[in-house]
């Protein structure tokens, strides 16, 4: 993945309404981490305290399509008023949990 793509993926993840954003390791109340290129490598930075995180979870880079689809689905369902927003979100958190489990398991199997 190119650095530009990684930065875009992190931005999309941080703006997604269906996942918990990546937050500062010093204080999770600080603003969400931002992807920046530093000496050729993309790192996550807290603009409030300069906390730097080098590790970017795989699921942040590889679940953009799923997140996008989930957001579209939620919007469609809410428009159709088939579910209350609360029910819809609960359903999607369940889906997301399973998805994350699968990714984590795959990462473990790869090792
Ligand atoms: Zn911070």
Short mmCIF file of N, CA and C and ligand atoms in Angstrom, two decimals:
data_model
loop_
_atom_site.label_atom_id
_atom_site.label_comp_id
_atom_site.label_asym_id
_atom_site.label_seq_id
_atom_site.Cartn_x
_atom_site.Cartn_y
_atom_site.Cartn_z
N UNK A 1 0.85 -1.21 0.00
CA UNK A 1 0.00 0.00 0.00
C UNK A 1 0.88 1.25 0.00
N UNK A 2 0.54 2.21 -0.81
CA UNK A 2 1.33 3.45 -0.81
C UNK A 2 0.92 4.32 0.38
N UNK A 3 1.84 5.21 0.77
CA UNK A 3 1.58 6.07 1.93
C UNK A 3 0.30 6.89 1.76
N UNK A 4 0.10 7.39 0.54
CA UNK A 4 -1.11 8.20 0.27
C UNK A 4 -2.37 7.38 0.54
N UNK A 5 -2.33 6.13 0.11
CA UNK A 5 -3.50 5.25 0.30
C UNK A 5 -3.72 4.97 1.78
N UNK A 6 -2.61 4.78 2.50
CA UNK A 6 -2.71 4.48 3.94
C UNK A 6 -3.35 5.67 4.66
N UNK A 7 -2.88 6.88 4.32
CA UNK A 7 -3.41 8.09 4.96
C UNK A 7 -4.90 8.22 4.67
N UNK A 8 -5.28 7.94 3.42
CA UNK A 8 -6.70 8.02 3.06
C UNK A 8 -7.53 6.99 3.82
N UNK A 9 -6.98 5.79 3.95
CA UNK A 9 -7.69 4.72 4.66
C UNK A 9 -7.89 5.09 6.13
N UNK A 10 -6.85 5.67 6.74
CA UNK A 10 -6.96 6.06 8.15
C UNK A 10 -8.01 7.17 8.30
N UNK A 11 -7.99 8.13 7.39
CA UNK A 11 -8.98 9.22 7.44
C UNK A 11 -10.39 8.66 7.36
N UNK A 12 -10.59 7.74 6.42
CA UNK A 12 -11.93 7.16 6.23
C UNK A 12 -12.36 6.44 7.50
N UNK A 13 -11.42 5.71 8.10
CA UNK A 13 -11.72 4.96 9.32
C UNK A 13 -12.07 5.91 10.45
N UNK A 14 -11.28 6.96 10.60
CA UNK A 14 -11.50 7.91 11.70
C UNK A 14 -12.83 8.66 11.55
N UNK A 15 -13.30 8.80 10.31
CA UNK A 15 -14.55 9.52 10.09
C UNK A 15 -15.77 8.61 10.05
N UNK A 16 -15.53 7.29 10.06
CA UNK A 16 -16.65 6.36 9.97
C UNK A 16 -17.48 6.41 11.25
N UNK A 17 -18.80 6.35 11.08
CA UNK A 17 -19.65 6.43 12.26
C UNK A 17 -19.86 5.07 12.89
N UNK A 18 -19.46 4.02 12.20
CA UNK A 18 -19.79 2.69 12.68
C UNK A 18 -18.66 1.99 13.43
N UNK A 19 -17.50 2.62 13.55
CA UNK A 19 -16.41 2.02 14.33
C UNK A 19 -15.89 3.03 15.34
N UNK A 20 -15.22 2.51 16.35
CA UNK A 20 -14.61 3.40 17.34
C UNK A 20 -13.29 3.93 16.77
N UNK A 21 -13.11 5.24 16.78
CA UNK A 21 -11.90 5.79 16.17
C UNK A 21 -10.64 5.47 16.99
N UNK A 22 -9.49 5.59 16.35
CA UNK A 22 -8.22 5.41 17.05
C UNK A 22 -7.95 6.66 17.86
N UNK A 23 -7.62 6.47 19.15
CA UNK A 23 -7.44 7.63 20.01
C UNK A 23 -6.04 7.65 20.62
N UNK A 24 -5.72 8.77 21.25
CA UNK A 24 -4.41 9.02 21.84
C UNK A 24 -4.06 8.01 22.92
N UNK A 25 -2.80 7.56 22.92
CA UNK A 25 -2.34 6.61 23.93
C UNK A 25 -2.08 7.28 25.28
N UNK A 26 -1.94 8.58 25.29
CA UNK A 26 -1.73 9.30 26.55
C UNK A 26 -3.05 9.64 27.22
N UNK A 27 -4.03 10.05 26.39
CA UNK A 27 -5.32 10.47 26.94
C UNK A 27 -6.38 10.32 25.84
N UNK A 28 -7.28 9.37 26.06
CA UNK A 28 -8.27 9.07 25.00
C UNK A 28 -9.26 10.20 24.80
N UNK A 29 -9.21 11.23 25.65
CA UNK A 29 -10.12 12.37 25.46
C UNK A 29 -9.53 13.37 24.47
N UNK A 30 -8.24 13.19 24.15
CA UNK A 30 -7.65 14.06 23.13
C UNK A 30 -8.33 13.81 21.78
N UNK A 31 -8.11 14.72 20.83
CA UNK A 31 -8.76 14.52 19.53
C UNK A 31 -8.22 13.25 18.86
N UNK A 32 -8.98 12.71 17.94
CA UNK A 32 -8.62 11.45 17.29
C UNK A 32 -7.26 11.54 16.60
N UNK A 33 -6.56 10.41 16.57
CA UNK A 33 -5.24 10.38 15.94
C UNK A 33 -5.35 10.68 14.44
N UNK A 34 -4.30 11.32 13.92
CA UNK A 34 -4.27 11.72 12.52
C UNK A 34 -3.08 11.04 11.85
N UNK A 35 -3.28 10.56 10.62
CA UNK A 35 -2.18 9.91 9.91
C UNK A 35 -1.28 10.95 9.27
N UNK A 36 0.03 10.78 9.48
CA UNK A 36 1.01 11.71 8.91
C UNK A 36 2.20 10.93 8.39
N UNK A 37 2.81 11.45 7.33
CA UNK A 37 4.02 10.81 6.83
C UNK A 37 5.22 11.43 7.53
N UNK A 38 6.01 10.58 8.17
CA UNK A 38 7.22 11.08 8.83
C UNK A 38 8.38 10.21 8.42
N UNK A 39 9.41 10.83 7.86
CA UNK A 39 10.57 10.14 7.30
C UNK A 39 10.15 8.89 6.52
N UNK A 40 9.21 9.12 5.61
CA UNK A 40 8.84 8.07 4.66
C UNK A 40 7.87 7.03 5.18
N UNK A 41 7.53 7.12 6.46
CA UNK A 41 6.62 6.12 7.02
C UNK A 41 5.37 6.82 7.57
N UNK A 42 4.22 6.17 7.37
CA UNK A 42 2.99 6.76 7.90
C UNK A 42 2.85 6.37 9.37
N UNK A 43 2.65 7.36 10.22
CA UNK A 43 2.43 7.12 11.64
C UNK A 43 1.14 7.83 12.06
N UNK A 44 0.62 7.45 13.24
CA UNK A 44 -0.57 8.10 13.77
C UNK A 44 -0.13 9.09 14.84
N UNK A 45 -0.64 10.32 14.75
CA UNK A 45 -0.18 11.39 15.62
C UNK A 45 -1.36 12.01 16.36
N UNK A 46 -1.14 12.34 17.65
CA UNK A 46 -2.13 13.12 18.40
C UNK A 46 -1.72 14.59 18.29
N UNK A 47 -2.61 15.40 17.76
CA UNK A 47 -2.27 16.81 17.56
C UNK A 47 -2.33 17.59 18.88
N UNK A 48 -2.91 16.98 19.92
CA UNK A 48 -3.01 17.68 21.20
C UNK A 48 -1.73 17.56 22.03
N UNK A 49 -1.05 16.40 21.93
CA UNK A 49 0.11 16.21 22.82
C UNK A 49 1.32 15.61 22.11
N UNK A 50 1.23 15.46 20.78
CA UNK A 50 2.35 14.91 20.02
C UNK A 50 2.64 13.43 20.26
N UNK A 51 1.68 12.73 20.85
CA UNK A 51 1.81 11.28 20.97
C UNK A 51 1.91 10.68 19.57
N UNK A 52 2.84 9.76 19.37
CA UNK A 52 3.01 9.13 18.06
C UNK A 52 2.85 7.62 18.20
N UNK A 53 2.00 7.07 17.34
CA UNK A 53 1.81 5.62 17.33
C UNK A 53 2.26 5.10 15.97
N UNK A 54 3.22 4.19 15.98
CA UNK A 54 3.74 3.67 14.71
C UNK A 54 2.86 2.56 14.16
N UNK A 55 2.28 1.78 15.07
CA UNK A 55 1.46 0.64 14.65
C UNK A 55 0.08 1.09 14.15
N UNK A 56 -0.25 0.69 12.95
CA UNK A 56 -1.59 0.93 12.42
C UNK A 56 -2.26 -0.42 12.25
N UNK A 57 -3.35 -0.66 12.97
CA UNK A 57 -4.00 -1.98 12.89
C UNK A 57 -4.40 -2.32 11.44
N UNK A 58 -4.24 -3.57 11.09
CA UNK A 58 -4.57 -4.04 9.74
C UNK A 58 -6.01 -3.74 9.35
N UNK A 59 -6.91 -3.90 10.33
CA UNK A 59 -8.33 -3.73 9.98
C UNK A 59 -8.62 -2.29 9.58
N UNK A 60 -7.81 -1.34 10.06
CA UNK A 60 -8.00 0.06 9.67
C UNK A 60 -7.73 0.21 8.17
N UNK A 61 -6.75 -0.54 7.70
CA UNK A 61 -6.34 -0.40 6.30
C UNK A 61 -7.21 -1.22 5.35
N UNK A 62 -7.85 -2.26 5.87
CA UNK A 62 -8.50 -3.20 4.95
C UNK A 62 -10.00 -3.34 5.10
N UNK A 63 -10.62 -2.49 5.91
CA UNK A 63 -12.07 -2.66 6.04
C UNK A 63 -12.84 -1.46 5.51
N UNK A 64 -12.20 -0.63 4.68
CA UNK A 64 -12.91 0.55 4.15
C UNK A 64 -14.18 0.18 3.41
N UNK A 65 -14.10 -0.86 2.59
CA UNK A 65 -15.27 -1.25 1.79
C UNK A 65 -16.42 -1.68 2.68
N UNK A 66 -16.07 -2.45 3.72
CA UNK A 66 -17.10 -2.93 4.63
C UNK A 66 -17.75 -1.76 5.37
N UNK A 67 -16.90 -0.84 5.84
CA UNK A 67 -17.42 0.32 6.57
C UNK A 67 -18.35 1.13 5.67
N UNK A 68 -17.92 1.34 4.44
CA UNK A 68 -18.72 2.13 3.51
C UNK A 68 -20.07 1.47 3.27
N UNK A 69 -20.02 0.15 3.09
CA UNK A 69 -21.26 -0.58 2.83
C UNK A 69 -22.18 -0.51 4.05
N UNK A 70 -21.60 -0.63 5.24
CA UNK A 70 -22.40 -0.57 6.46
C UNK A 70 -23.08 0.79 6.59
N UNK A 71 -22.34 1.84 6.30
CA UNK A 71 -22.92 3.18 6.43
C UNK A 71 -24.05 3.37 5.42
N UNK A 72 -23.83 2.86 4.23
CA UNK A 72 -24.88 2.96 3.20
C UNK A 72 -26.12 2.19 3.61
N UNK A 73 -25.89 0.99 4.14
CA UNK A 73 -27.01 0.14 4.58
C UNK A 73 -27.80 0.82 5.68
N UNK A 74 -27.08 1.38 6.64
CA UNK A 74 -27.75 2.04 7.76
C UNK A 74 -28.60 3.19 7.25
N UNK A 75 -28.02 3.97 6.34
CA UNK A 75 -28.75 5.11 5.81
C UNK A 75 -30.01 4.65 5.09
N UNK A 76 -29.85 3.59 4.29
CA UNK A 76 -30.99 3.09 3.51
C UNK A 76 -32.10 2.59 4.44
N UNK A 77 -31.70 1.83 5.45
CA UNK A 77 -32.69 1.27 6.38
C UNK A 77 -33.39 2.38 7.15
N UNK A 78 -32.62 3.38 7.54
CA UNK A 78 -33.23 4.48 8.29
C UNK A 78 -34.22 5.24 7.42
N UNK A 79 -33.86 5.40 6.16
CA UNK A 79 -34.76 6.08 5.23
C UNK A 79 -36.04 5.28 5.06
N UNK A 80 -35.87 3.97 4.95
CA UNK A 80 -37.03 3.10 4.76
C UNK A 80 -37.80 2.89 6.06
N UNK A 81 -37.23 3.37 7.16
CA UNK A 81 -37.82 3.25 8.50
C UNK A 81 -38.16 1.81 8.84
N UNK A 82 -37.30 0.92 8.39
CA UNK A 82 -37.55 -0.48 8.72
C UNK A 82 -37.09 -0.79 10.13
N UNK A 83 -36.09 -0.07 10.59
CA UNK A 83 -35.59 -0.27 11.95
C UNK A 83 -35.39 1.08 12.59
N UNK A 84 -35.44 1.10 13.88
CA UNK A 84 -35.06 2.34 14.56
C UNK A 84 -33.54 2.47 14.44
N UNK A 85 -33.02 3.67 14.49
CA UNK A 85 -31.57 3.83 14.38
C UNK A 85 -30.84 2.99 15.41
N UNK A 86 -31.41 2.86 16.60
CA UNK A 86 -30.74 2.12 17.67
C UNK A 86 -30.62 0.64 17.33
N UNK A 87 -31.71 0.05 16.87
CA UNK A 87 -31.70 -1.37 16.49
C UNK A 87 -30.70 -1.60 15.37
N UNK A 88 -30.71 -0.70 14.41
CA UNK A 88 -29.82 -0.84 13.26
C UNK A 88 -28.37 -0.83 13.71
N UNK A 89 -28.04 0.11 14.56
CA UNK A 89 -26.65 0.22 15.03
C UNK A 89 -26.22 -1.02 15.79
N UNK A 90 -27.11 -1.50 16.66
CA UNK A 90 -26.78 -2.70 17.42
C UNK A 90 -26.48 -3.85 16.48
N UNK A 91 -27.33 -4.00 15.47
CA UNK A 91 -27.14 -5.06 14.49
C UNK A 91 -25.77 -4.92 13.84
N UNK A 92 -25.42 -3.72 13.47
CA UNK A 92 -24.17 -3.53 12.75
C UNK A 92 -22.94 -3.66 13.63
N UNK A 93 -23.09 -3.32 14.91
CA UNK A 93 -21.96 -3.55 15.81
C UNK A 93 -21.68 -5.05 15.90
N UNK A 94 -22.75 -5.83 15.90
CA UNK A 94 -22.59 -7.29 15.93
C UNK A 94 -21.84 -7.76 14.69
N UNK A 95 -22.27 -7.26 13.54
CA UNK A 95 -21.63 -7.64 12.27
C UNK A 95 -20.16 -7.25 12.30
N UNK A 96 -19.89 -6.06 12.78
CA UNK A 96 -18.52 -5.54 12.81
C UNK A 96 -17.65 -6.37 13.75
N UNK A 97 -18.21 -6.76 14.90
CA UNK A 97 -17.47 -7.58 15.84
C UNK A 97 -17.03 -8.88 15.19
N UNK A 98 -17.96 -9.51 14.48
CA UNK A 98 -17.64 -10.78 13.82
C UNK A 98 -16.56 -10.56 12.77
N UNK A 99 -16.69 -9.45 12.06
CA UNK A 99 -15.72 -9.13 11.02
C UNK A 99 -14.33 -8.94 11.61
N UNK A 100 -14.25 -8.19 12.70
CA UNK A 100 -12.96 -7.95 13.36
C UNK A 100 -12.36 -9.26 13.87
N UNK A 101 -13.22 -10.12 14.45
CA UNK A 101 -12.76 -11.41 14.94
C UNK A 101 -12.10 -12.19 13.83
N UNK A 102 -12.75 -12.15 12.65
CA UNK A 102 -12.25 -12.91 11.51
C UNK A 102 -10.89 -12.38 11.09
N UNK A 103 -10.73 -11.06 11.06
CA UNK A 103 -9.45 -10.47 10.66
C UNK A 103 -8.37 -10.83 11.67
N UNK A 104 -8.70 -10.72 12.95
CA UNK A 104 -7.71 -11.02 13.99
C UNK A 104 -7.30 -12.49 13.90
N UNK A 105 -8.28 -13.35 13.64
CA UNK A 105 -7.99 -14.77 13.53
C UNK A 105 -7.08 -15.03 12.33
N UNK A 106 -7.36 -14.34 11.23
CA UNK A 106 -6.56 -14.51 10.02
C UNK A 106 -5.12 -14.05 10.27
N UNK A 107 -4.98 -12.95 11.00
CA UNK A 107 -3.64 -12.45 11.30
C UNK A 107 -2.87 -13.48 12.13
N UNK A 108 -3.61 -14.12 13.07
CA UNK A 108 -2.97 -15.11 13.93
C UNK A 108 -2.55 -16.31 13.08
N UNK A 109 -3.44 -16.73 12.17
CA UNK A 109 -3.15 -17.90 11.34
C UNK A 109 -1.96 -17.65 10.43
N UNK A 110 -1.79 -16.38 10.01
CA UNK A 110 -0.69 -16.04 9.10
C UNK A 110 0.68 -16.20 9.77
N UNK A 111 0.67 -16.03 11.10
CA UNK A 111 1.96 -16.07 11.82
C UNK A 111 2.50 -17.48 11.97
ZN1 LIG B 1 -2.73 13.13 23.01
#
